[in-house]
Coordinates of N, CA and C in Angstrom, one line a residue:
Chain M
E1 N -98.7 -185.6 -50.0 CA -98.8 -184.8 -48.8 C -100.0 -185.3 -47.9
T2 N -99.6 -185.7 -46.7 CA -100.7 -186.3 -45.8 C -101.3 -185.2 -44.9
G3 N -100.7 -184.0 -44.8 CA -101.2 -183.0 -43.9 C -100.7 -183.2 -42.5
V4 N -99.9 -184.2 -42.2 CA -99.3 -184.4 -40.9 C -97.9 -183.8 -40.9
T5 N -97.7 -182.8 -40.1 CA -96.4 -182.2 -40.1 C -95.7 -182.4 -38.7
Q6 N -94.4 -182.6 -38.8 CA -93.6 -182.9 -37.6 C -92.4 -182.0 -37.6
S7 N -92.0 -181.6 -36.3 CA -90.8 -180.8 -36.2 C -90.1 -181.2 -34.9
P8 N -88.7 -181.1 -34.8 CA -87.9 -180.8 -35.9 C -87.7 -182.0 -36.8
T9 N -87.1 -181.8 -38.0 CA -86.8 -183.0 -38.9 C -85.6 -183.8 -38.4
H10 N -84.6 -183.1 -37.9 CA -83.4 -183.8 -37.5 C -82.9 -183.1 -36.2
L11 N -82.4 -183.9 -35.3 CA -81.8 -183.3 -34.1 C -80.8 -184.3 -33.5
I12 N -79.8 -183.8 -32.8 CA -78.8 -184.6 -32.1 C -78.8 -184.2 -30.7
K13 N -78.9 -185.2 -29.8 CA -78.9 -185.0 -28.4 C -77.8 -185.9 -27.7
T14 N -77.5 -185.5 -26.5 CA -76.5 -186.2 -25.7 C -77.2 -187.2 -24.8
R15 N -76.6 -188.3 -24.5 CA -77.2 -189.3 -23.6 C -77.5 -188.6 -22.3
G16 N -78.7 -188.9 -21.7 CA -79.1 -188.3 -20.5 C -80.0 -187.0 -20.6
Q17 N -79.9 -186.4 -21.8 CA -80.7 -185.2 -22.1 C -82.2 -185.6 -22.3
Q18 N -83.0 -184.5 -22.5 CA -84.4 -184.7 -22.7 C -84.7 -184.1 -24.1
V19 N -85.8 -184.7 -24.8 CA -86.1 -184.1 -26.1 C -87.7 -184.0 -26.2
T20 N -88.1 -183.0 -26.9 CA -89.5 -182.9 -27.2 C -89.7 -182.8 -28.7
L21 N -90.6 -183.7 -29.2 CA -90.9 -183.7 -30.7 C -92.4 -183.3 -30.8
R22 N -92.6 -182.6 -31.9 CA -94.0 -182.0 -32.1 C -94.6 -182.5 -33.4
C23 N -96.0 -182.5 -33.3 CA -96.7 -183.0 -34.5 C -98.1 -182.3 -34.6
S24 N -98.4 -181.9 -35.8 CA -99.7 -181.3 -36.1 C -100.4 -182.3 -37.0
S25 N -101.6 -182.7 -36.6 CA -102.3 -183.8 -37.3 C -103.0 -183.2 -38.5
Q26 N -103.5 -184.2 -39.3 CA -104.2 -183.8 -40.5 C -105.6 -183.1 -40.1
S27 N -106.0 -182.1 -40.8 CA -107.2 -181.4 -40.5 C -108.4 -182.4 -40.3
G28 N -109.0 -182.2 -39.1 CA -110.2 -183.1 -38.8 C -109.9 -184.3 -38.1
H29 N -108.6 -184.7 -38.0 CA -108.2 -185.9 -37.4 C -108.1 -185.7 -35.9
N30 N -108.7 -186.5 -35.0 CA -108.7 -186.3 -33.6 C -107.9 -187.3 -32.8
T31 N -107.2 -188.2 -33.5 CA -106.5 -189.2 -32.9 C -105.0 -189.1 -33.4
V32 N -104.1 -189.1 -32.4 CA -102.7 -189.0 -32.8 C -101.9 -190.2 -32.2
S33 N -101.1 -190.8 -33.0 CA -100.2 -191.9 -32.4 C -98.8 -191.6 -32.7
W34 N -97.9 -192.1 -31.9 CA -96.5 -192.0 -32.1 C -95.9 -193.4 -32.3
Y35 N -94.9 -193.4 -33.2 CA -94.2 -194.7 -33.5 C -92.7 -194.4 -33.5
Q36 N -91.9 -195.4 -33.1 CA -90.5 -195.4 -33.2 C -90.0 -196.3 -34.3
Q37 N -89.2 -195.9 -35.2 CA -88.7 -196.8 -36.2 C -87.1 -196.8 -36.2
A38 N -86.6 -197.9 -35.7 CA -85.1 -198.1 -35.7 C -84.7 -198.4 -37.1
L39 N -83.4 -198.2 -37.4 CA -82.9 -198.5 -38.8 C -83.2 -200.0 -39.2
G40 N -83.8 -200.2 -40.3 CA -84.0 -201.5 -40.8 C -85.1 -202.3 -40.2
Q41 N -85.9 -201.6 -39.4 CA -87.1 -202.2 -38.7 C -88.4 -201.5 -39.1
G42 N -89.5 -202.2 -38.8 CA -90.8 -201.5 -39.0 C -91.1 -200.6 -37.8
P43 N -92.0 -199.6 -38.0 CA -92.3 -198.7 -36.9 C -92.9 -199.5 -35.7
Q44 N -92.6 -199.1 -34.5 CA -93.1 -199.7 -33.3 C -94.0 -198.7 -32.6
F45 N -95.2 -199.1 -32.2 CA -96.2 -198.3 -31.6 C -95.7 -197.8 -30.2
I46 N -95.7 -196.5 -29.9 CA -95.3 -196.0 -28.6 C -96.6 -195.7 -27.8
F47 N -97.5 -194.8 -28.3 CA -98.8 -194.6 -27.6 C -99.7 -193.8 -28.6
Q48 N -100.9 -193.7 -28.1 CA -101.9 -193.0 -28.9 C -102.7 -192.0 -28.0
Y49 N -103.1 -190.9 -28.5 CA -103.8 -189.9 -27.8 C -105.1 -189.6 -28.5
Y50 N -106.2 -189.5 -27.7 CA -107.5 -189.2 -28.2 C -108.2 -188.4 -27.1
R51 N -108.7 -187.2 -27.5 CA -109.4 -186.3 -26.6 C -108.4 -185.9 -25.4
E52 N -107.2 -185.7 -25.8 CA -106.1 -185.2 -24.9 C -105.7 -186.2 -23.8
E53 N -106.2 -187.5 -24.0 CA -105.8 -188.5 -23.0 C -105.1 -189.7 -23.7
E54 N -104.2 -190.3 -23.0 CA -103.5 -191.5 -23.6 C -104.5 -192.6 -23.7
N55 N -104.5 -193.2 -24.9 CA -105.6 -194.2 -25.2 C -104.9 -195.4 -25.8
G56 N -103.9 -195.9 -25.1 CA -103.3 -197.1 -25.5 C -101.8 -196.9 -25.6
R57 N -101.0 -197.8 -25.1 CA -99.5 -197.7 -25.0 C -98.9 -199.0 -25.4
G58 N -97.8 -198.8 -26.1 CA -97.0 -200.0 -26.5 C -95.9 -200.3 -25.4
N59 N -95.0 -201.1 -25.7 CA -94.0 -201.6 -24.8 C -92.8 -200.6 -24.6
F60 N -93.1 -199.4 -24.1 CA -92.1 -198.4 -24.0 C -92.1 -197.9 -22.5
P61 N -90.9 -197.6 -22.0 CA -90.9 -197.2 -20.5 C -91.5 -195.8 -20.3
P62 N -91.8 -195.5 -19.0 CA -92.5 -194.2 -18.7 C -91.7 -193.0 -19.1
R63 N -90.4 -193.1 -19.3 CA -89.7 -191.9 -19.7 C -90.1 -191.4 -21.1
F64 N -90.9 -192.2 -21.8 CA -91.6 -191.8 -23.0 C -93.0 -191.3 -22.6
S65 N -93.2 -190.0 -22.8 CA -94.5 -189.5 -22.4 C -95.0 -188.5 -23.5
G66 N -96.3 -188.2 -23.4 CA -96.8 -187.3 -24.5 C -97.9 -186.4 -24.0
L67 N -98.3 -185.6 -24.9 CA -99.5 -184.7 -24.7 C -100.2 -184.5 -26.0
Q68 N -101.5 -184.3 -25.8 CA -102.3 -183.9 -27.0 C -103.1 -182.6 -26.6
F69 N -103.1 -181.6 -27.5 CA -103.7 -180.3 -27.2 C -105.1 -180.3 -27.8
P70 N -105.9 -179.3 -27.3 CA -107.3 -179.1 -27.8 C -107.4 -179.1 -29.3
N71 N -106.3 -178.6 -30.0 CA -106.4 -178.5 -31.5 C -105.9 -179.8 -32.1
Y72 N -105.7 -180.9 -31.3 CA -105.3 -182.2 -31.7 C -103.8 -182.3 -32.0
S73 N -103.1 -181.2 -31.9 CA -101.6 -181.4 -32.1 C -101.1 -182.2 -30.9
S74 N -99.8 -182.6 -31.0 CA -99.3 -183.5 -30.0 C -97.8 -183.3 -29.8
E75 N -97.3 -183.7 -28.7 CA -95.9 -183.7 -28.4 C -95.5 -185.1 -27.9
L76 N -94.3 -185.5 -28.2 CA -93.7 -186.7 -27.6 C -92.5 -186.2 -26.8
N77 N -92.4 -186.6 -25.6 CA -91.2 -186.2 -24.7 C -90.5 -187.5 -24.3
V78 N -89.2 -187.4 -24.4 CA -88.4 -188.6 -24.0 C -87.3 -188.0 -23.0
N79 N -87.4 -188.5 -21.8 CA -86.4 -188.1 -20.8 C -85.2 -189.1 -20.7
A80 N -84.1 -188.7 -20.1 CA -83.0 -189.5 -19.8 C -82.6 -190.3 -21.1
L81 N -82.3 -189.6 -22.2 CA -82.1 -190.3 -23.4 C -81.0 -191.3 -23.4
E82 N -81.2 -192.4 -24.1 CA -80.2 -193.5 -24.2 C -79.8 -193.6 -25.6
L83 N -78.7 -194.3 -25.8 CA -78.1 -194.4 -27.2 C -79.2 -195.1 -28.1
D84 N -79.8 -196.1 -27.5 CA -80.8 -196.9 -28.3 C -82.1 -196.1 -28.7
D85 N -82.2 -194.9 -28.1 CA -83.4 -194.1 -28.5 C -83.1 -193.5 -29.9
S86 N -82.0 -193.6 -30.5 CA -81.7 -193.1 -31.8 C -82.6 -193.8 -32.8
A87 N -83.4 -193.0 -33.5 CA -84.4 -193.6 -34.4 C -85.2 -192.5 -35.1
L88 N -86.0 -193.0 -36.0 CA -87.0 -192.0 -36.7 C -88.3 -192.1 -35.9
Y89 N -88.7 -191.0 -35.4 CA -90.0 -190.9 -34.6 C -91.1 -190.4 -35.5
L90 N -92.1 -191.2 -35.7 CA -93.2 -190.9 -36.6 C -94.5 -190.6 -35.9
C91 N -95.1 -189.6 -36.3 CA -96.4 -189.2 -35.8 C -97.5 -189.6 -36.9
A92 N -98.6 -190.2 -36.4 CA -99.6 -190.6 -37.3 C -101.0 -190.1 -36.8
S93 N -101.8 -189.6 -37.7 CA -103.1 -189.2 -37.3 C -104.2 -189.9 -38.0
S94 N -105.4 -190.0 -37.3 CA -106.5 -190.7 -37.9 C -107.8 -190.1 -37.2
L95 N -108.9 -190.5 -37.7 CA -110.2 -190.1 -37.1 C -110.7 -191.3 -36.3
A96 N -111.1 -191.0 -35.1 CA -111.5 -192.1 -34.2 C -112.6 -192.9 -34.9
G97 N -112.4 -194.2 -34.8 CA -113.4 -195.1 -35.5 C -113.0 -195.4 -36.9
Q98 N -112.0 -194.7 -37.4 CA -111.6 -195.0 -38.8 C -110.1 -195.3 -38.8
G99 N -109.7 -196.3 -37.9 CA -108.3 -196.7 -37.7 C -107.7 -197.4 -38.9
N100 N -108.6 -197.6 -40.0 CA -108.0 -198.2 -41.2 C -107.3 -197.2 -42.1
T101 N -107.5 -195.9 -41.8 CA -106.9 -194.9 -42.6 C -106.0 -194.0 -41.7
I102 N -104.8 -194.4 -41.5 CA -103.9 -193.8 -40.6 C -102.7 -193.2 -41.5
Y103 N -102.5 -191.9 -41.3 CA -101.5 -191.2 -42.2 C -100.4 -190.7 -41.3
F104 N -99.2 -190.8 -41.9 CA -98.0 -190.5 -41.2 C -97.3 -189.2 -41.7
G105 N -96.6 -188.6 -40.8 CA -95.8 -187.5 -41.1 C -94.4 -188.0 -41.6
E106 N -93.5 -187.0 -42.0 CA -92.2 -187.4 -42.5 C -91.3 -187.8 -41.4
G107 N -91.6 -187.6 -40.1 CA -90.8 -188.1 -39.1 C -89.7 -187.1 -38.6
S108 N -89.3 -187.4 -37.4 CA -88.2 -186.6 -36.8 C -87.0 -187.6 -36.5
W109 N -85.9 -187.3 -37.1 CA -84.7 -188.2 -36.9 C -84.0 -187.7 -35.7
L110 N -83.9 -188.6 -34.7 CA -83.2 -188.3 -33.4 C -81.9 -189.2 -33.4
T111 N -80.8 -188.5 -33.2 CA -79.5 -189.2 -32.9 C -79.1 -188.9 -31.5
V112 N -78.8 -189.9 -30.7 CA -78.3 -189.7 -29.4 C -76.9 -190.1 -29.3
V113 N -76.0 -189.2 -28.9 CA -74.6 -189.5 -28.9 C -74.0 -189.5 -27.4
Chain G
Q1 N -92.7 -215.4 -31.3 CA -93.2 -215.2 -32.7 C -93.7 -213.8 -32.8
K2 N -93.2 -213.1 -33.9 CA -93.6 -211.7 -34.1 C -95.1 -211.8 -34.6
E3 N -95.9 -210.7 -34.3 CA -97.3 -210.7 -34.7 C -97.4 -210.6 -36.2
V4 N -96.5 -209.8 -36.9 CA -96.5 -209.7 -38.3 C -95.1 -210.0 -38.8
E5 N -94.9 -210.9 -39.7 CA -93.6 -211.3 -40.2 C -93.5 -211.0 -41.7
Q6 N -92.4 -210.5 -42.1 CA -92.2 -210.0 -43.4 C -90.7 -210.3 -43.8
D7 N -90.5 -210.8 -45.0 CA -89.1 -211.0 -45.5 C -88.5 -209.7 -45.8
P8 N -87.3 -209.4 -45.2 CA -86.7 -208.1 -45.3 C -86.1 -207.8 -46.7
G9 N -86.0 -208.9 -47.5 CA -85.3 -208.7 -48.8 C -83.8 -208.5 -48.6
P10 N -83.1 -207.7 -49.5 CA -83.8 -206.9 -50.6 C -84.2 -207.8 -51.8
L11 N -85.2 -207.3 -52.5 CA -85.8 -207.9 -53.7 C -85.5 -207.0 -54.8
S12 N -84.8 -207.6 -55.8 CA -84.4 -206.8 -57.0 C -85.1 -207.4 -58.2
V13 N -85.8 -206.6 -59.0 CA -86.5 -207.1 -60.2 C -86.3 -206.1 -61.3
P14 N -86.4 -206.6 -62.6 CA -86.2 -205.7 -63.7 C -87.5 -204.9 -64.0
E15 N -87.4 -203.7 -64.5 CA -88.5 -202.9 -64.9 C -89.5 -203.7 -65.7
G16 N -90.8 -203.5 -65.3 CA -91.9 -204.2 -66.1 C -92.3 -205.5 -65.4
A17 N -91.5 -206.0 -64.5 CA -91.8 -207.3 -63.8 C -93.0 -207.2 -62.9
I18 N -93.6 -208.3 -62.6 CA -94.7 -208.4 -61.6 C -94.0 -208.7 -60.3
V19 N -94.3 -207.9 -59.3 CA -93.7 -208.0 -57.9 C -94.7 -208.6 -57.0
S20 N -94.2 -209.6 -56.2 CA -95.1 -210.1 -55.1 C -94.4 -209.9 -53.8
L21 N -95.1 -209.2 -52.9 CA -94.6 -209.0 -51.6 C -95.5 -209.6 -50.6
N22 N -95.0 -210.3 -49.6 CA -95.8 -211.1 -48.7 C -95.5 -210.9 -47.2
C23 N -96.6 -211.1 -46.4 CA -96.5 -211.1 -45.0 C -97.3 -212.2 -44.4
T24 N -97.0 -212.6 -43.2 CA -97.8 -213.5 -42.4 C -98.2 -212.8 -41.1
Y25 N -99.3 -213.2 -40.6 CA -99.7 -212.5 -39.3 C -100.2 -213.6 -38.4
S26 N -100.3 -213.3 -37.1 CA -100.6 -214.4 -36.1 C -101.9 -214.0 -35.4
N27 N -102.3 -212.7 -35.3 CA -103.5 -212.3 -34.5 C -104.7 -212.3 -35.5
S28 N -105.6 -213.2 -35.3 CA -106.8 -213.3 -36.2 C -107.9 -212.3 -35.8
A29 N -107.7 -211.7 -34.6 CA -108.8 -210.8 -34.1 C -108.8 -209.5 -34.9
F30 N -107.6 -209.1 -35.4 CA -107.5 -207.8 -36.1 C -107.6 -208.1 -37.6
Q31 N -108.6 -207.4 -38.2 CA -109.0 -207.7 -39.6 C -108.7 -206.6 -40.6
Y32 N -108.1 -205.5 -40.2 CA -107.7 -204.5 -41.2 C -106.2 -204.7 -41.5
F33 N -105.9 -204.7 -42.8 CA -104.5 -204.9 -43.3 C -104.2 -203.8 -44.2
M34 N -103.0 -203.3 -43.9 CA -102.5 -202.1 -44.8 C -101.2 -202.4 -45.4
W35 N -101.0 -201.8 -46.5 CA -99.6 -201.7 -47.1 C -99.2 -200.2 -47.2
Y36 N -98.0 -200.0 -46.7 CA -97.4 -198.7 -46.7 C -96.1 -198.8 -47.6
R37 N -95.8 -197.7 -48.3 CA -94.6 -197.6 -49.1 C -93.8 -196.5 -48.3
Q38 N -92.5 -196.8 -48.2 CA -91.6 -195.8 -47.5 C -90.3 -195.6 -48.3
Y39 N -90.2 -194.4 -48.8 CA -89.0 -194.1 -49.5 C -87.9 -193.7 -48.5
S40 N -86.6 -193.8 -48.9 CA -85.5 -193.7 -48.0 C -85.6 -192.3 -47.2
R41 N -85.6 -192.4 -45.9 CA -85.5 -191.3 -45.0 C -86.8 -190.4 -45.1
K42 N -87.9 -191.1 -45.5 CA -89.3 -190.4 -45.5 C -90.2 -191.2 -44.6
G43 N -91.4 -190.6 -44.3 CA -92.4 -191.3 -43.6 C -93.2 -192.3 -44.4
P44 N -93.8 -193.3 -43.8 CA -94.6 -194.3 -44.6 C -95.8 -193.6 -45.3
E45 N -96.1 -194.1 -46.5 CA -97.2 -193.5 -47.3 C -98.2 -194.7 -47.4
L46 N -99.5 -194.4 -47.0 CA -100.5 -195.4 -47.1 C -100.8 -195.7 -48.6
L47 N -100.6 -197.0 -49.0 CA -100.9 -197.4 -50.4 C -102.3 -198.0 -50.5
M48 N -102.6 -199.0 -49.6 CA -103.9 -199.6 -49.7 C -104.3 -200.2 -48.4
Y49 N -105.5 -200.4 -48.1 CA -106.0 -201.2 -47.0 C -107.1 -202.1 -47.4
T50 N -107.2 -203.3 -46.8 CA -108.2 -204.2 -47.0 C -108.8 -204.6 -45.7
Y51 N -110.1 -205.0 -45.7 CA -110.7 -205.5 -44.5 C -111.1 -207.0 -44.7
S52 N -110.7 -207.7 -43.7 CA -111.0 -209.2 -43.7 C -110.3 -209.9 -44.8
S53 N -111.0 -210.6 -45.7 CA -110.3 -211.3 -46.7 C -110.7 -210.9 -48.1
G54 N -110.0 -211.4 -49.1 CA -110.3 -211.0 -50.5 C -109.3 -210.1 -51.1
N55 N -109.6 -209.6 -52.3 CA -108.7 -208.8 -53.1 C -109.2 -207.4 -53.1
K56 N -108.2 -206.5 -53.3 CA -108.6 -205.1 -53.6 C -107.6 -204.5 -54.6
E57 N -108.0 -203.9 -55.6 CA -107.2 -203.4 -56.7 C -107.2 -201.9 -56.8
D58 N -106.0 -201.3 -57.1 CA -105.9 -199.9 -57.2 C -104.8 -199.6 -58.3
G59 N -105.2 -199.4 -59.5 CA -104.2 -199.2 -60.5 C -103.3 -200.4 -60.7
R60 N -102.0 -200.2 -60.6 CA -101.1 -201.3 -60.7 C -100.9 -202.2 -59.5
F61 N -101.6 -201.8 -58.4 CA -101.4 -202.5 -57.1 C -102.7 -203.4 -56.8
T62 N -102.4 -204.6 -56.3 CA -103.5 -205.4 -55.8 C -103.1 -206.0 -54.5
A63 N -104.0 -205.8 -53.5 CA -103.7 -206.3 -52.2 C -104.6 -207.5 -52.0
Q64 N -104.1 -208.6 -51.3 CA -104.8 -209.8 -51.2 C -104.7 -210.3 -49.7
V65 N -105.8 -210.8 -49.1 CA -105.7 -211.4 -47.8 C -106.3 -212.8 -47.9
D66 N -105.5 -213.7 -47.3 CA -106.0 -215.1 -47.2 C -106.0 -215.4 -45.7
K67 N -107.3 -215.4 -45.2 CA -107.4 -215.6 -43.7 C -107.1 -217.0 -43.3
S68 N -107.4 -218.0 -44.2 CA -107.2 -219.4 -43.8 C -105.7 -219.6 -43.5
S69 N -104.8 -219.0 -44.3 CA -103.4 -219.2 -44.1 C -102.7 -218.0 -43.4
K70 N -103.5 -217.0 -43.0 CA -103.0 -215.8 -42.3 C -101.9 -215.2 -43.1
Y71 N -102.2 -215.0 -44.4 CA -101.2 -214.5 -45.4 C -101.7 -213.3 -46.1
I72 N -100.9 -212.2 -46.2 CA -101.3 -211.0 -46.9 C -100.3 -210.7 -48.0
S73 N -100.7 -210.3 -49.1 CA -99.8 -210.1 -50.3 C -100.1 -208.7 -50.9
L74 N -99.1 -208.2 -51.5 CA -99.2 -207.0 -52.4 C -98.6 -207.3 -53.7
F75 N -99.3 -207.2 -54.8 CA -98.8 -207.4 -56.1 C -98.6 -206.1 -56.8
I76 N -97.5 -205.9 -57.5 CA -97.3 -204.7 -58.3 C -97.1 -205.1 -59.7
R77 N -97.9 -204.7 -60.6 CA -97.8 -205.0 -62.0 C -97.0 -203.9 -62.7
D78 N -96.3 -204.3 -63.8 CA -95.5 -203.4 -64.6 C -94.7 -202.5 -63.7
S79 N -93.8 -203.1 -62.9 CA -93.1 -202.3 -61.9 C -92.2 -201.3 -62.6
Q80 N -92.0 -200.2 -61.9 CA -91.2 -199.0 -62.4 C -90.1 -198.7 -61.4
P81 N -89.0 -198.1 -61.9 CA -88.0 -197.7 -61.0 C -88.5 -196.8 -59.9
S82 N -89.5 -196.0 -60.1 CA -90.1 -195.2 -59.0 C -90.8 -196.0 -57.9
D83 N -91.0 -197.3 -58.2 CA -91.5 -198.2 -57.1 C -90.4 -198.7 -56.2
S84 N -89.2 -198.4 -56.4 CA -88.1 -198.8 -55.5 C -88.3 -198.1 -54.2
A85 N -88.5 -198.9 -53.2 CA -88.8 -198.3 -51.8 C -88.9 -199.5 -50.9
T86 N -89.1 -199.2 -49.6 CA -89.4 -200.3 -48.7 C -90.9 -200.4 -48.5
Y87 N -91.4 -201.6 -48.6 CA -92.9 -201.8 -48.5 C -93.2 -202.5 -47.1
L88 N -94.0 -201.8 -46.4 CA -94.4 -202.3 -45.0 C -95.8 -202.8 -45.0
C89 N -96.0 -204.0 -44.5 CA -97.3 -204.5 -44.2 C -97.7 -204.2 -42.8
A90 N -99.0 -204.0 -42.5 CA -99.4 -203.7 -41.1 C -100.8 -204.3 -40.9
Q91 N -101.1 -204.5 -39.6 CA -102.4 -205.0 -39.2 C -102.9 -204.2 -38.1
T92 N -104.2 -204.0 -38.1 CA -104.8 -203.2 -37.0 C -106.3 -203.7 -36.7
G93 N -106.8 -203.4 -35.5 CA -108.1 -203.8 -35.2 C -109.1 -202.7 -35.8
G94 N -108.6 -201.6 -36.1 CA -109.4 -200.6 -36.8 C -110.0 -199.5 -35.9
T95 N -110.4 -199.8 -34.7 CA -111.1 -198.8 -33.9 C -110.6 -198.8 -32.5
G96 N -110.8 -197.7 -31.8 CA -110.5 -197.6 -30.4 C -109.0 -197.9 -30.1
T97 N -108.8 -198.5 -29.0 CA -107.4 -198.7 -28.6 C -106.8 -199.8 -29.5
A98 N -107.6 -200.5 -30.2 CA -107.1 -201.5 -31.1 C -106.7 -200.9 -32.4
S99 N -106.7 -199.6 -32.6 CA -106.3 -199.1 -33.9 C -104.9 -198.9 -34.0
K100 N -104.0 -199.3 -33.1 CA -102.6 -199.2 -33.3 C -102.2 -200.1 -34.4
L101 N -101.2 -199.8 -35.2 CA -100.7 -200.6 -36.3 C -99.6 -201.4 -35.8
T102 N -99.6 -202.7 -36.2 CA -98.5 -203.6 -35.9 C -97.9 -203.9 -37.3
F103 N -96.6 -203.5 -37.4 CA -95.9 -203.6 -38.7 C -95.0 -204.8 -38.8
G104 N -94.8 -205.2 -40.0 CA -93.7 -206.1 -40.3 C -92.4 -205.3 -40.4
T105 N -91.3 -206.0 -40.7 CA -90.0 -205.3 -40.7 C -89.8 -204.5 -42.0
G106 N -90.6 -204.8 -43.0 CA -90.5 -204.1 -44.3 C -89.7 -204.9 -45.3
T107 N -90.0 -204.9 -46.6 CA -89.3 -205.5 -47.6 C -88.7 -204.4 -48.5
R108 N -87.4 -204.4 -48.7 CA -86.8 -203.4 -49.6 C -86.8 -203.9 -51.0
L109 N -87.5 -203.1 -51.9 CA -87.6 -203.4 -53.3 C -86.8 -202.5 -54.2
Q110 N -86.0 -203.1 -55.1 CA -85.2 -202.4 -56.1 C -85.7 -202.8 -57.5
V111 N -86.2 -201.8 -58.2 CA -86.6 -202.1 -59.6 C -85.5 -201.5 -60.5
T112 N -84.9 -202.3 -61.3 CA -83.8 -201.9 -62.1 C -84.2 -201.7 -63.6
L113 N -83.5 -200.8 -64.2 CA -83.7 -200.5 -65.7 C -83.3 -201.6 -66.6

């Protein structure tokens, strides 16, 4: 158990819809990152949040957005869903300055039909 | 060229065998290297991390970094069926915006009885 919890675990959306995924970081961790993992691939970095601000972004379009709250929990929002957005979305938490110990939640499986 | 390259396997070994899993990386600036284990339909679990070069041992697992050849390895001694999973190597700068993880595609390992 990493202490990183994500919800929902599974969901199905229709192309064009919007989705919000949620994450609670491990106690004491102030940095949250989101990753997308397509089937058979390694996780790809979407963005990172620290002190409620985006602190680095991967190669993902603006329709992928996020929030971090004062309690360090976080949300990932994806607008205008496309079929290729079907993937496992992983939340990872760490303590700023200790990026060598990054812990993942179990992920949210998103299927876009 | 991908920043972190990993043979996707699958790799099948008999129980008790020594397993060698390998990755190559291209970015010499980032010196933290991690190995994650991912069971089917679960989030990645941090196994080990190493900084810069050298070896690190933890029970049946040994992580090794060779900076001269940009090669990272994970050895599993006395492999068990419970080791059957996908193993992901990752690289990070460790701090600040550089703490994002860059993953390989993962190697699927099957340990047979």
